[in-house]
CSV table of C-alpha atoms in Angstrom, one decimal:
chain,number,residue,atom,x,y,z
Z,299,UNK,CA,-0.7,2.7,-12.6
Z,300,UNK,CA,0.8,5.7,-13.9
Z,301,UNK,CA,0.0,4.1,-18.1
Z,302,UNK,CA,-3.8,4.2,-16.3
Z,303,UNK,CA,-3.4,7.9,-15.7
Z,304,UNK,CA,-1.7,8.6,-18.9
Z,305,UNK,CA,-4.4,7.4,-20.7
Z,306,UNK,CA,-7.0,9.5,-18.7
Z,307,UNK,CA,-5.0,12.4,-19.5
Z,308,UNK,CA,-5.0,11.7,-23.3
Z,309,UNK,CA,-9.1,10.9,-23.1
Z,310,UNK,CA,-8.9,14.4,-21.5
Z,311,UNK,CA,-10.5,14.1,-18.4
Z,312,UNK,CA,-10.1,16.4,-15.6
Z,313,UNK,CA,-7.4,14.7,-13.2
Z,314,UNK,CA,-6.6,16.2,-9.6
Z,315,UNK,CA,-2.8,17.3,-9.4
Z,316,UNK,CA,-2.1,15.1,-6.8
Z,317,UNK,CA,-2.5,11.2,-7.0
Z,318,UNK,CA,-1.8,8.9,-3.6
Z,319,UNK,CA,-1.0,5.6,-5.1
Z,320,UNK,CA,-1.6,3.5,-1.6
Z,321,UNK,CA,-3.1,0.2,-1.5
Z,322,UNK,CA,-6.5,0.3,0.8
Z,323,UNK,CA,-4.7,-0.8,3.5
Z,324,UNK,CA,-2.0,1.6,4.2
Z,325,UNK,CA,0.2,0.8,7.3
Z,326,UNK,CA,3.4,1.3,9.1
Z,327,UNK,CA,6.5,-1.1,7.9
Z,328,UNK,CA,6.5,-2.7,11.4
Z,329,UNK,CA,2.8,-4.2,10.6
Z,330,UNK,CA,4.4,-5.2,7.4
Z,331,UNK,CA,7.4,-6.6,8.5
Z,332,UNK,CA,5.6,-8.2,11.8
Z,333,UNK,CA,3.1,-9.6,9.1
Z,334,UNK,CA,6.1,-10.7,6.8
Z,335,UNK,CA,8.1,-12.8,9.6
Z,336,UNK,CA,4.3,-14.5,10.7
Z,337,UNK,CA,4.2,-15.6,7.1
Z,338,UNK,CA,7.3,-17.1,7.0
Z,339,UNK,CA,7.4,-18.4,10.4
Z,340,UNK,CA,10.9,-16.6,11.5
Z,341,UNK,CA,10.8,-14.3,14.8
Z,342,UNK,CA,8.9,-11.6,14.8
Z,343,UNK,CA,10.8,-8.3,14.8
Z,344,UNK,CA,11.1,-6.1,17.8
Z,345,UNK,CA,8.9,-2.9,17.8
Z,346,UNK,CA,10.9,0.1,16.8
Z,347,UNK,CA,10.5,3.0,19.6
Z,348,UNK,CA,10.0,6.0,17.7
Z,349,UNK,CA,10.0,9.7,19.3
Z,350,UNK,CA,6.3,11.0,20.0
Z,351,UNK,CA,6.5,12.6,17.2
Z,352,UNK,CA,7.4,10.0,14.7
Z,353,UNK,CA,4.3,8.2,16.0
Z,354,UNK,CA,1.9,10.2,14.4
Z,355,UNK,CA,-1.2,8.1,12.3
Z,356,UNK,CA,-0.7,9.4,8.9
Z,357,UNK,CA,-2.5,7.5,6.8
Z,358,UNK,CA,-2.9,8.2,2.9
Z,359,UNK,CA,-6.3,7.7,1.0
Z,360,UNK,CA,-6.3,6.8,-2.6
Z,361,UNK,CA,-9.7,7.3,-2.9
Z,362,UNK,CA,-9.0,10.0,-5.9
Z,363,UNK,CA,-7.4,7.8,-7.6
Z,364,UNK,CA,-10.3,5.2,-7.1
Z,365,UNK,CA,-13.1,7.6,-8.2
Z,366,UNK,CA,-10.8,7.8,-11.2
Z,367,UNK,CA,-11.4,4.5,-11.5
Z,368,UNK,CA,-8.4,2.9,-11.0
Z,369,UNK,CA,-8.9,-0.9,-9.7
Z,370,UNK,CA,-5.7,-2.3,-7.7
Z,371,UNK,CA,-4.5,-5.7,-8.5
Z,372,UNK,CA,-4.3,-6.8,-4.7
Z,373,UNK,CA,-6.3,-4.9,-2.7
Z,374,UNK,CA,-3.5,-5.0,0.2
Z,375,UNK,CA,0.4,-5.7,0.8
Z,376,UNK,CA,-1.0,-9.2,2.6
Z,377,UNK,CA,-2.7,-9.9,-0.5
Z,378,UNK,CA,0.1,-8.9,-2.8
Z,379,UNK,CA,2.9,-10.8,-0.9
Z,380,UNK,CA,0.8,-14.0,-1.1
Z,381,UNK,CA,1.2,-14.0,-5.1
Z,382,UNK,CA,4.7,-12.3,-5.1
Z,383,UNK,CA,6.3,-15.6,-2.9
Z,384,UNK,CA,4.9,-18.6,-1.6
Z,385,UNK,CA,5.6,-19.0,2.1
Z,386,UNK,CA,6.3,-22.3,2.5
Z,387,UNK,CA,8.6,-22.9,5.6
């Protein structure tokens, strides 16, 4: 990613100063590792209970970096961990 951004710069087009570099399915690391442990059929981790606060949705976009047109390999971490490890059992 950032050798795609490099070589925007050096075409000279105008980049943003900030760049999210999130797949388009952003989530918290309990959906990951709940998803993970489903995959590999081990037990599903307990749900961490986090202050209210903690809690909040904060969800990043990387539609800038999209526009830019940037193209993501695997569109999500459930696609990305299929080709990263087999999950045979």
């Amino acid at each position: 990613m950032l050798h795609f951004v490099a070589g925007k710069m050096l075409a000279v087009v105008w980049l943003d100063s900030i760049y999210i570099a999130s797949d388009d399915d952003p989530a918290p690391k309990w959906d990951v590792y709940n998803f993970l442990a489903g995959k590999m059929g081990v037990a599903r981790p307990e749900k961490e209970t986090l202050p209210p606060r903690s809690e909040q949705n904060k969800r990043c976009s990387n539609a800038r970096l999209k526009r830019l047109g940037y193209r993501f390999t695997y569109s999500s971490y459930r696609h990305g961990y299929d080709y990263i490890r087999p999950f045979d059992s």
